[in-house]
Amino acid sequence: MENDNWVNKPWKGRKSLKLRKTMKCLGEQLQIGDMVPLPDSPVTKDYRASVRSSRAGDTGNIEEAESSLRESGALNYEEARALLGRYEYQKGNIEAALHVFEGIDIASVTTKMKVALAKRARIQKRRSQKYDTPPMSIHAVSLLLEAVFLKAKSLQALGRFKEAAQSCTVILDIVESSLPEGLPENFGADCKLQETLSNAVELLPQLWILADDPKEAIMSYRRALLCQWNLDVQTNAKIKKEFAIFLLYSGNEYNPPSLRFQMDSSFVPRTNIEEAILLLMILLRKVTLQIIEWDPSIFDHLSYALSISGGLWALANQVEELLPRNIDLCERHHILALCYYGEGDNFTALNLLRKLLSSAEDPTCVPGLLLASRICGENLECAEDGINFARRAIESLQGRCNHLMGVANYVLSLSLSAQSRAAMTDSERVRMQSEALQSLESAGRLTKMNDSDVIYHLCVENAEQRKLDTALHYARCFVELEDESTLKGWMLLARVLSAQKKFPEAETIVDAAVDQSRKWDQGALLRTKAKLQIAQGKVKNAIGTYVQLLADLQIQRKSFGLEENLKKEKNFNRTMELETWHDLASIYIKSSRWQDAEFCLSKSEAISCYSASRLYIAGLLHQSKGLHKAALTDYTNALAVDPSHVPSLISTAVVLRQLGNHYPVTLISYLRGALRLDRMNVAAWHNLGLIYKEEGSAMEAAECFETAWFLEESEPIEPFR
């Protein structure tokens, strides 16, 4: 018989002996001479009965063994070890299972498996059976691939993560090379092939993460999502979410997807954050379309990603698209308000918060009250509302949370300070300033002086009230708390020192900050340094510093020319360049270098022709030439662009006084208007004193001159706030 000849071959005999031992472990009793039984032969029946009796309920083993026996006529060595390994793995004998799996020479049958998969795909695609018999049944392929997967799981359990990942990769390589166009629909539905493949695809990136190989993890995630594995919707969504989380929080930056995964006109993410946002937005869209179930963590991660990347408008759009059953109305209003506030649309943000805090929704929502108060504190017209919001928050927080109570006192101080700047009388202004300082001190105690915002505003408030020694103490505390890494702290410290007329020390501080900062962050520092040099009479040095600043800004503008996501930074640099040309023009006007001043104004006009500050500098140029009417026209135009431009208000009064054809009350109204906007303006107080002196109001004039002298003695080179 053919079977007898097969058995009599020496190497086959050794394999048959191992097979008999293997089947004996499984409770099988196969006869060596009957290795090619018919589907319903006694051996098949004995095998089925033996497995049932040895492990009742192990339906998977029985079905897999039956399929292999029926289709191939015999259970070969690799399949037998696969069954035995699975049996040991299911019993929890991980090391024993791994020992069995390692005995499978998967490389020797890889070619047969690939051919079997490819032929099965062609048969299923054309719905025809007119093909040669594959070298291996689909059930055998499924059994062996499951063995490889269980081997990976065993290695994972033993902490051998890299080997486990390599084992998992074998499964994906075999299937992908056999079926380059992806698995046909319902491929391998009669066995566990799809289940094993899905499990391997999901497990592989996790194994690379455990093996501390993030680059391979990234590639595995992309492979899982971009290749056709016939994953079910939930598994695909789970992998997308895990990948997005890894991209967001892994702490490293990786290359974008390779060109072979990119399609024409498709969006290709350039950074981890962009790729994570893309994945999370796809998931959120599937939630909206009810393809997958709502998962709040998806929205939480997307909110974080868009917030740190400056995509708050996009986040607002996503919130508005969420179905009402997925997000509470109050939460929707609060998140939208945060988005609009972050993008600078305070008006819309405040309107949303007013809806949130109405009696119909949640009038005691502390986060909403705090944000509303913060927004109002940045607007002089809404300062009173800000005080009310903050006091409502304090009332709601009684006895609950000291830190939030500290924040509530902090935002209360902002609104009180804003209202003090808009106060009509000196007594009201002093009272508001005192209350603001008290609220800030309370906030400092409640936050244990660990909140940098509180300390910063303690410095600013003391400095504006000309308590410069206290302000200097808080400025140094702020710099130490920020670990000497914030330009904001260095700038504030330099301004306080300049108010104390310690210009060399302030310049040293600025130089130290320049050395510690990035090249693109030095603009504001260099401008401050130039002003300190002017205050010390180093005009040539100041001009050199301004020229250096302009050169840096020009290089930076060219570098950012193609970066759309740097719009805010580009706008900031544009404003910086505009004001730098105006500073240079002012220096040249004082030196009567009018041609140089005109050149600077032409440069600033190319940046913004409708700038109030440019029109003001043009007025100064005309005024220095004795062209008072032309200067008055410039100042008037500047006020038409910006009615709150304080220098133009003061200069208008000065020119009208020089022309001598206006009533004093008109001049006083301009100067009082300037002082309502900037109570600490030395020029406004001085010119107001001159007008009162000319009118014979000696007492009022003396008070104005005294105030101007006091403020000039403690005037910083730049406003504290």
XYZ file of C-alpha atoms in Angstrom:
721
model
C 0.000 0.000 0.000
C 0.981 3.572 -0.535
C 0.415 4.246 3.108
C 2.761 1.449 4.121
C 5.496 2.802 1.890
C 4.949 6.260 3.368
C 5.366 4.914 6.894
C 8.421 2.849 6.055
C 10.490 5.898 5.073
C 12.943 6.544 7.968
C 12.255 10.290 8.413
C 8.575 9.768 8.076
C 8.755 7.099 10.725
C 10.379 9.488 13.167
C 7.747 12.073 12.482
C 4.983 9.450 12.869
C 6.407 8.449 16.245
C 6.298 12.047 17.421
C 2.806 12.345 16.004
C 1.670 9.267 17.933
C 3.090 10.707 21.142
C 1.413 14.015 20.426
C -1.965 12.434 19.755
C -1.594 10.322 22.852
C -1.185 13.515 24.888
C -4.405 14.734 23.346
C -6.155 11.494 24.259
C -6.010 10.182 20.681
C -5.254 6.593 19.755
C -4.408 6.581 16.052
C -2.926 3.550 14.331
C 0.218 4.283 12.358
C -0.946 2.122 9.468
C -4.187 4.036 9.109
C -2.832 7.550 8.565
C -5.039 8.206 5.540
C -8.526 7.358 6.731
C -11.717 8.266 4.952
C -13.779 11.064 6.471
C -16.076 8.614 8.254
C -13.497 5.930 9.048
C -13.187 4.397 12.518
C -10.046 6.454 13.212
C -11.926 9.689 12.675
C -14.737 8.495 14.917
C -12.254 7.330 17.556
C -10.446 10.679 17.372
C -13.683 12.610 17.798
C -14.857 10.422 20.669
C -11.476 10.495 22.388
C -11.240 14.300 22.335
C -14.802 14.603 23.599
C -14.131 12.244 26.463
C -10.742 13.777 27.395
C -11.885 17.426 27.345
C -15.626 17.835 27.365
C -16.727 21.114 25.921
C -13.495 21.771 23.962
C -15.518 22.306 20.802
C -12.850 24.365 19.077
C -10.243 21.583 19.216
C -12.717 18.997 17.922
C -13.912 21.111 15.009
C -10.381 22.102 14.031
C -9.133 18.524 14.189
C -12.160 17.221 12.258
C -11.668 19.795 9.527
C -7.998 18.964 9.185
C -8.655 15.234 9.066
C -11.519 15.520 6.589
C -9.763 17.845 4.179
C -6.160 16.625 4.240
C -6.782 13.047 5.232
C -4.224 13.214 8.041
C -3.104 15.447 10.898
C 0.534 16.245 10.137
C 3.283 16.992 12.615
C 2.924 20.819 12.674
C -0.852 20.692 13.033
C -0.614 18.166 15.861
C 1.809 20.402 17.757
C -0.477 23.366 17.110
C -3.389 21.493 18.699
C -1.306 20.314 21.630
C 0.118 23.815 22.180
C -3.336 25.340 22.159
C -4.493 22.703 24.647
C -1.611 23.540 27.010
C -2.169 27.281 26.592
C -5.856 26.965 27.438
C -4.951 25.046 30.601
C -2.634 27.903 31.620
C 0.607 25.974 31.117
C 2.329 28.868 29.361
C 5.878 27.519 29.401
C 4.770 24.070 28.265
C 2.677 25.612 25.487
C 5.615 27.734 24.343
C 7.844 24.646 24.293
C 5.358 22.901 22.022
C 4.911 25.950 19.746
C 8.670 26.391 19.345
C 8.798 22.900 17.868
C 6.707 24.021 14.897
C 8.881 24.837 11.867
C 6.614 27.530 10.475
C 9.175 28.511 7.818
C 8.931 25.079 6.209
C 5.191 25.436 5.567
C 5.029 29.172 4.875
C 5.054 28.718 1.090
C 2.250 26.153 1.246
C 0.211 28.465 3.482
C 0.640 31.388 1.089
C -0.380 29.284 -1.913
C -3.380 27.898 -0.033
C -4.559 31.379 0.949
C -4.094 32.752 -2.565
C -5.976 29.854 -4.186
C -8.782 30.102 -1.640
C -9.130 33.812 -2.455
C -9.334 33.153 -6.204
C -11.896 30.402 -5.707
C -14.019 32.624 -3.488
C -13.685 35.600 -5.803
C -14.734 33.756 -8.986
C -17.098 31.376 -7.212
C -15.642 28.439 -9.100
C -14.107 25.188 -7.923
C -12.154 24.470 -11.148
C -8.743 24.843 -9.575
C -6.023 22.515 -8.466
C -6.290 21.219 -4.936
C -4.336 23.581 -2.639
C -1.316 22.096 -0.857
C -2.949 22.798 2.507
C -6.508 23.180 3.707
C -7.750 26.555 4.942
C -8.432 24.937 8.310
C -4.826 23.813 8.568
C -3.641 27.327 7.692
C -5.965 28.750 10.319
C -4.709 26.271 12.916
C -1.047 27.065 12.258
C -1.574 30.835 12.259
C -3.431 30.506 15.546
C -0.453 28.587 16.900
C 1.863 31.438 15.899
C -0.471 33.919 17.615
C -0.668 31.856 20.807
C 3.103 31.594 20.747
C 3.228 35.427 20.693
C 0.793 35.552 23.618
C 2.932 33.061 25.545
C 6.069 35.095 24.916
C 4.219 38.224 26.036
C 3.179 36.519 29.276
C 6.830 35.614 29.902
C 7.991 39.201 29.274
C 9.766 38.440 25.978
C 8.034 41.272 24.133
C 10.335 41.706 21.142
C 10.170 37.993 20.281
C 6.386 38.129 20.710
C 6.177 41.054 18.283
C 8.322 39.241 15.740
C 6.065 36.193 16.031
C 2.975 38.360 15.463
C 4.616 39.971 12.441
C 4.956 36.529 10.812
C 1.158 36.206 10.701
C 0.671 39.597 9.053
C 3.494 39.001 6.554
C 2.038 35.666 5.446
C -1.477 37.015 4.970
C -0.419 40.313 3.358
C 1.947 38.690 0.850
C -0.671 36.056 -0.030
C -3.514 38.541 -0.386
C -1.981 41.894 -1.474
C -5.409 43.322 -2.296
C -6.728 42.432 1.129
C -8.958 39.696 2.436
C -12.145 39.089 0.429
C -15.382 39.517 2.315
C -16.256 36.592 4.622
C -12.879 35.031 3.868
C -12.267 32.089 6.194
C -15.689 32.419 7.773
C -15.755 28.638 8.354
C -12.624 28.750 10.548
C -10.829 31.019 13.021
C -8.573 32.684 10.450
C -10.238 36.128 10.587
C -10.373 36.084 14.383
C -6.677 35.170 14.643
C -5.696 37.838 12.124
C -7.716 40.546 13.888
C -6.164 39.623 17.224
C -2.664 39.716 15.757
C -3.219 43.093 14.093
C -4.464 44.556 17.372
C -1.741 42.989 19.521
C 1.349 43.817 17.431
C 1.677 47.570 18.201
C 1.081 46.911 21.896
C 3.950 44.425 21.901
C 6.315 46.926 20.271
C 5.343 49.506 22.894
C 6.112 46.981 25.641
C 9.408 46.233 23.885
C 10.241 49.962 24.076
C 10.408 50.360 20.307
C 8.068 53.288 19.542
C 9.138 53.521 15.908
C 8.015 49.947 15.222
C 4.835 50.604 17.215
C 4.006 53.564 14.952
C 4.628 51.478 11.831
C 2.471 48.656 13.206
C -0.407 51.009 13.988
C -0.264 52.495 10.498
C -0.074 49.037 8.966
C -3.104 47.970 10.988
C -5.164 50.929 9.771
C -3.974 51.306 6.186
C -3.930 47.662 5.048
C -7.035 45.601 4.302
C -7.506 43.215 7.210
C -11.321 43.062 7.248
C -11.379 44.325 10.829
C -14.786 44.874 12.350
C -15.849 48.448 13.052
C -15.278 48.316 16.813
C -11.792 46.807 16.511
C -10.820 49.395 13.917
C -12.098 52.197 16.171
C -10.227 50.764 19.151
C -6.946 50.697 17.218
C -7.468 54.274 15.973
C -8.077 55.488 19.507
C -5.045 53.663 20.942
C -2.854 55.013 18.133
C -4.052 58.584 18.699
C -3.360 58.324 22.435
C 0.122 56.971 21.753
C 0.859 59.814 19.329
C -0.355 62.416 21.808
C 1.398 61.255 24.936
C 4.424 59.188 23.850
C 6.665 62.251 24.087
C 8.474 61.683 20.795
C 8.071 62.927 17.244
C 7.973 60.455 14.368
C 7.972 60.629 10.595
C 4.695 61.011 8.684
C 3.229 58.053 6.779
C 5.387 56.863 3.880
C 4.538 57.729 0.277
C 3.114 54.288 -0.438
C 0.254 55.043 1.958
C -0.490 58.487 0.479
C -3.097 59.177 -2.167
C -3.311 62.081 -4.565
C -4.725 65.264 -3.001
C -5.042 63.532 0.372
C -4.128 65.321 3.589
C -0.831 64.053 4.971
C -0.260 64.873 8.656
C 3.136 66.407 9.315
C 3.359 65.891 13.078
C 2.213 63.502 15.778
C -0.416 65.989 16.901
C -1.875 66.395 13.404
C -2.055 62.625 12.905
C -3.724 62.135 16.296
C -6.248 64.888 15.552
C -7.075 63.307 12.201
C -7.706 59.918 13.828
C -9.833 61.354 16.627
C -11.901 63.479 14.242
C -12.593 60.393 12.120
C -13.768 58.573 15.249
C -15.947 61.490 16.289
C -17.524 61.622 12.840
C -18.326 57.904 13.115
C -19.984 58.595 16.452
C -22.081 61.328 14.845
C -23.084 58.938 12.052
C -23.896 56.315 14.712
C -21.414 53.850 13.235
C -19.744 53.390 16.611
C -20.948 54.057 20.135
C -20.295 57.328 21.960
C -17.014 57.338 23.893
C -16.455 60.502 25.968
C -12.702 59.885 26.117
C -12.448 60.431 22.339
C -13.738 63.958 22.734
C -11.505 64.557 25.774
C -8.365 63.567 23.860
C -9.441 65.594 20.811
C -10.049 68.652 22.997
C -6.556 68.358 24.426
C -4.955 67.851 21.001
C -6.731 70.808 19.385
C -6.063 73.032 22.400
C -2.297 72.506 22.381
C -2.139 72.894 18.604
C -4.140 76.128 18.492
C -7.127 74.583 16.737
C -9.859 75.972 18.957
C -12.056 76.968 16.015
C -11.954 73.353 14.843
C -12.806 72.179 18.352
C -15.788 74.543 18.452
C -17.019 73.084 15.160
C -16.705 69.565 16.544
C -18.687 70.518 19.654
C -21.454 72.040 17.571
C -21.707 68.835 15.516
C -22.130 66.609 18.574
C -25.633 65.248 19.052
C -27.581 66.513 22.085
C -27.630 63.031 23.621
C -23.818 62.974 23.622
C -23.155 66.265 25.369
C -25.054 68.237 27.985
C -26.265 71.711 26.971
C -24.410 73.385 29.844
C -21.192 71.576 28.981
C -21.628 72.544 25.336
C -21.963 76.241 26.211
C -18.970 76.095 28.558
C -16.651 74.382 26.050
C -17.721 76.688 23.232
C -17.091 79.706 25.458
C -13.587 78.417 26.203
C -12.941 77.948 22.476
C -14.111 81.421 21.500
C -12.212 82.973 24.409
C -9.063 81.131 23.380
C -9.441 82.481 19.836
C -9.914 86.042 21.085
C -13.665 86.345 20.458
C -14.516 87.508 23.974
C -17.886 88.936 22.974
C -19.263 85.600 21.745
C -17.676 83.749 24.666
C -19.315 86.075 27.183
C -22.726 85.757 25.520
C -22.480 81.956 25.724
C -21.537 82.187 29.388
C -24.467 84.475 30.113
C -26.742 81.758 28.666
C -24.984 79.119 30.748
C -25.288 81.171 33.948
C -28.916 82.114 33.406
C -31.552 80.795 35.774
C -32.786 78.430 33.051
C -29.469 76.508 32.927
C -26.822 76.538 35.676
C -26.498 79.857 37.544
C -24.062 78.369 40.105
C -21.616 76.814 37.603
C -18.295 77.825 39.200
C -16.062 77.300 36.128
C -18.484 79.379 34.053
C -18.593 82.142 36.671
C -14.802 82.254 36.895
C -14.350 82.411 33.126
C -17.044 85.084 32.751
C -15.359 87.175 35.440
C -11.971 86.720 33.757
C -13.349 87.922 30.416
C -15.043 90.916 32.003
C -11.824 91.798 33.811
C -10.169 92.303 30.421
C -12.800 94.828 29.302
C -13.276 98.146 31.112
C -16.915 98.331 30.022
C -17.786 94.970 31.623
C -15.730 95.286 34.806
C -18.780 95.667 37.056
C -20.322 92.472 35.656
C -17.008 90.745 36.259
C -17.115 91.730 39.926
C -20.621 90.292 40.256
C -19.656 87.005 38.563
C -16.611 86.602 40.824
C -18.598 87.288 43.984
C -21.223 84.727 42.915
C -18.437 82.199 42.481
C -17.021 83.003 45.926
C -20.468 82.573 47.450
C -20.895 79.181 45.747
C -17.448 78.031 46.901
C -17.799 78.772 50.608
C -16.135 75.956 52.542
C -15.506 73.795 49.450
C -12.108 74.281 47.793
C -9.374 76.677 48.855
C -7.627 76.613 45.514
C -10.779 77.505 43.558
C -11.546 80.145 46.172
C -8.099 81.572 45.471
C -8.834 81.621 41.738
C -12.156 83.356 42.419
C -10.387 86.060 44.437
C -7.842 86.388 41.651
C -10.429 87.018 38.913
C -12.271 89.370 41.295
C -9.080 91.411 41.591
C -8.812 91.656 37.791
C -12.301 93.155 37.502
C -11.722 95.491 40.460
C -8.459 96.678 38.906
C -10.165 97.238 35.546
C -12.961 99.210 37.186
C -10.422 101.309 39.090
C -8.857 102.397 35.794
C -12.257 103.541 34.591
C -13.182 105.309 37.860
C -14.423 108.891 37.520
C -12.999 110.169 40.812
C -9.679 109.690 42.593
C -11.347 108.449 45.774
C -13.240 105.751 43.881
C -10.060 104.740 42.025
C -8.052 104.433 45.247
C -10.806 102.364 46.884
C -11.002 99.969 43.925
C -7.223 99.598 43.787
C -7.123 98.801 47.491
C -9.849 96.152 47.138
C -8.065 94.662 44.129
C -4.831 94.365 46.088
C -6.627 92.787 49.044
C -8.263 90.223 46.764
C -4.905 89.368 45.218
C -3.307 88.929 48.633
C -6.166 86.623 49.646
C -5.687 84.668 46.426
C -1.973 84.345 47.208
C -2.668 82.934 50.678
C -5.307 80.496 49.425
C -3.064 79.220 46.624
C -0.032 79.097 48.972
C 1.839 81.465 46.631
C 2.195 78.693 44.048
C 0.040 80.278 41.344
C 2.246 82.224 38.941
C -0.679 84.288 37.599
C -1.514 85.520 41.090
C 2.107 86.459 41.816
C 2.460 88.199 38.452
C -0.574 90.394 39.073
C 0.519 91.069 42.657
C 3.678 92.522 41.126
C 1.785 94.539 38.491
C -0.781 95.906 40.936
C 1.879 96.988 43.439
C 3.971 98.492 40.645
C 1.046 100.525 39.280
C 0.383 101.812 42.767
C 4.114 102.700 42.841
C 4.935 100.274 45.670
C 8.077 99.417 43.781
C 10.018 97.544 46.484
C 7.094 95.170 47.003
C 6.644 94.871 43.243
C 10.328 93.980 42.841
C 9.964 91.229 45.472
C 7.009 89.681 43.632
C 8.773 90.013 40.259
C 11.697 87.990 41.590
C 9.312 85.430 43.112
C 7.593 85.091 39.740
C 10.887 84.511 37.899
C 11.930 81.863 40.458
C 8.546 80.132 40.336
C 8.713 79.957 36.531
C 12.207 78.483 36.830
C 13.717 81.464 35.031
C 12.246 80.207 31.762
C 9.585 82.799 30.974
C 10.252 85.995 29.033
C 7.203 87.491 30.717
C 8.965 87.387 34.096
C 12.237 88.840 32.836
C 10.389 91.673 31.095
C 8.404 92.509 34.218
C 11.534 92.477 36.370
C 13.315 94.816 33.929
C 10.360 97.229 33.925
C 10.228 97.394 37.718
C 13.982 98.076 37.835
C 13.583 100.782 35.188
C 10.889 102.426 37.319
C 13.460 102.518 40.127
C 15.844 104.150 37.604
C 18.218 101.186 37.812
C 18.748 101.137 34.052
C 22.119 99.318 33.923
C 20.814 96.532 36.160
C 17.670 96.271 34.056
C 19.768 96.037 30.868
C 21.840 93.262 32.444
C 18.638 91.360 33.201
C 17.489 91.748 29.582
C 20.864 90.573 28.253
C 20.659 87.475 30.453
C 17.150 86.784 29.162
C 18.350 87.174 25.548
C 21.109 84.616 26.166
C 18.619 82.094 27.584
C 15.899 82.528 24.971
C 15.426 81.203 21.451
C 16.353 83.411 18.514
C 12.710 83.910 17.511
C 11.667 84.892 21.063
C 14.096 87.798 21.416
C 12.090 90.514 19.662
C 10.362 92.020 22.702
C 13.591 91.738 24.730
C 15.631 93.602 22.127
C 13.039 96.357 21.916
C 13.101 96.743 25.707
C 16.909 96.786 25.632
C 16.865 99.608 23.065
C 14.548 101.676 25.263
C 16.836 101.106 28.254
C 19.778 102.298 26.164
C 17.864 105.457 25.186
C 17.080 106.099 28.861
C 20.836 105.966 29.549
C 21.612 108.321 26.644
C 23.131 105.548 24.471
C 21.251 106.571 21.351
C 23.697 105.031 18.857
C 23.623 101.743 20.729
C 19.827 101.853 20.727
C 19.754 102.372 16.949
C 22.072 99.383 16.537
C 19.783 97.247 18.703
C 16.745 98.273 16.644
C 18.581 97.426 13.410
C 19.448 93.986 14.816
C 15.792 93.471 15.774
C 14.577 94.423 12.284
C 17.078 92.026 10.691
C 15.893 89.180 12.913
C 12.260 89.920 12.085
C 12.990 89.933 8.354
C 14.707 86.523 8.558
C 11.883 85.196 10.678
C 9.259 86.459 8.221
C 10.942 84.594 5.380
C 11.235 81.445 7.477
C 7.542 81.498 8.343
C 6.399 82.381 4.838
C 5.057 78.895 4.094
C 3.748 78.014 7.563
C 0.005 78.583 7.687
C -0.275 77.333 11.261
C 1.969 80.162 12.502
C -0.545 82.895 11.689
C -0.693 84.291 15.219
C 3.073 84.429 15.548
C 3.348 86.110 12.156
C 0.807 88.766 13.210
C 2.744 89.382 16.423
C 5.995 89.818 14.513
C 4.280 92.126 12.039
C 3.130 94.369 14.894
C 6.608 94.219 16.426
C 8.199 95.295 13.139
C 5.694 98.145 12.752
C 6.381 99.512 16.237
C 10.140 99.122 15.791
C 10.081 101.369 12.701
C 8.057 103.872 14.722
C 10.569 103.778 17.600
C 13.389 104.457 15.157
C 11.418 107.271 13.547
C 10.915 108.871 16.984
C 14.669 108.808 17.609
C 15.355 110.459 14.262
C 12.652 113.102 14.837
C 14.223 114.089 18.162
C 17.589 114.340 16.389
C 16.007 116.381 13.538
C 17.006 113.653 11.051
C 13.773 114.069 9.170
C 14.779 112.195 6.025
C 15.633 109.103 8.066
C 12.336 109.467 9.921
C 10.440 109.649 6.634
C 12.218 106.493 5.435
C 11.092 104.658 8.597
C 7.510 105.846 8.090
C 7.536 104.630 4.491
C 8.610 101.200 5.743
C 5.844 101.107 8.340
C 3.286 102.280 5.769
C 4.108 99.202 3.667
C 3.155 97.073 6.666
C -0.003 98.961 7.674
C -1.109 102.243 6.142
C -4.066 102.632 8.535
C -2.151 102.348 11.790
C -2.955 104.867 14.525
C 0.628 104.768 15.774
C 1.984 105.477 12.248
C -0.329 108.475 11.838
C 0.740 109.686 15.286
C 4.465 109.496 14.387
C 3.719 111.317 11.125
C 2.075 114.026 13.221
C 5.174 114.279 15.419
C 7.309 114.708 12.284
C 5.110 117.529 10.988
C 4.983 119.110 14.439
C 8.800 119.062 14.745
C 8.965 120.878 11.389
C 6.529 123.528 12.627
C 3.676 122.277 10.428
C 1.064 122.315 13.185
C -2.027 122.105 10.971
C -0.635 119.093 9.120
C 0.239 117.549 12.487
C -3.301 118.192 13.735
C -4.681 116.428 10.657
C -2.472 113.413 11.378
C -3.570 113.259 15.013
C -7.216 113.570 14.011
C -6.837 110.728 11.536
C -5.122 108.617 14.189
C -8.068 109.136 16.549
C -10.447 108.234 13.745
C -8.651 104.881 13.458
C -8.376 104.384 17.238
C -10.363 106.809 19.455
C -8.550 105.474 22.544
C -5.023 106.201 21.257
C -3.665 108.112 24.261
C -0.566 109.741 22.632
C -2.779 111.208 19.873
C -5.231 112.625 22.421
C -2.406 114.367 24.279
C -0.696 115.649 21.116
C -3.994 116.969 19.768
C -4.376 119.093 22.903
C -0.754 120.256 22.617
C -1.113 121.332 18.949
C -4.430 123.065 19.584
C -2.794 124.968 22.431
C 0.088 125.959 20.134
C -2.366 127.126 17.469
C -4.195 129.128 20.131
C -7.624 129.125 18.496
C -9.522 126.758 20.826
C -11.120 127.170 24.199
C -9.260 125.704 27.217
C -12.219 123.488 28.002
C -11.650 121.681 24.691
C -8.004 121.119 25.494
C -8.850 119.898 28.987
C -11.406 117.452 27.589
C -8.744 115.828 25.396
C -6.315 115.525 28.314
C -8.945 114.246 30.740
C -9.930 111.671 28.137
C -6.308 110.541 27.957
C -6.105 110.281 31.747
C -9.279 108.187 31.902
C -7.524 105.683 29.655
C -4.073 105.995 31.254
C -4.115 107.470 34.732
C -0.328 107.268 35.031
C 0.553 109.254 31.890
C 3.145 111.896 32.778
C 2.698 113.963 29.594
C -1.055 114.253 30.141
C -0.659 115.515 33.724
C 2.101 117.945 32.744
C 0.156 119.495 29.841
C -2.986 119.689 31.963
C -0.971 121.626 34.536
C 0.214 124.045 31.841
C -3.360 124.774 30.765
C -4.530 125.327 34.357
C -1.554 127.616 34.927
C -2.431 129.710 31.868
C -6.016 129.902 33.095
C -4.873 131.125 36.502
C -5.939 127.993 38.400
C -2.771 127.800 40.472
C -4.029 125.137 42.903
C -5.108 122.718 40.133
C -1.919 123.407 38.203
C 0.235 122.662 41.250
C -1.566 119.362 41.828
C -1.075 118.362 38.191
C 2.632 119.274 38.212
C 3.153 117.436 41.494
C 1.451 114.317 40.116
C 3.479 114.529 36.907
C 6.732 114.854 38.873
C 5.867 111.924 41.150
C 4.930 109.689 38.225
C 7.996 110.692 36.212
C 10.257 109.720 39.116
C 8.803 106.204 39.028
C 7.889 105.865 35.343
C 8.964 102.577 33.699
C 10.332 102.483 30.176
C 7.263 100.413 29.195
C 3.859 100.052 30.890
C 3.792 97.427 33.635
C 0.585 95.858 32.355
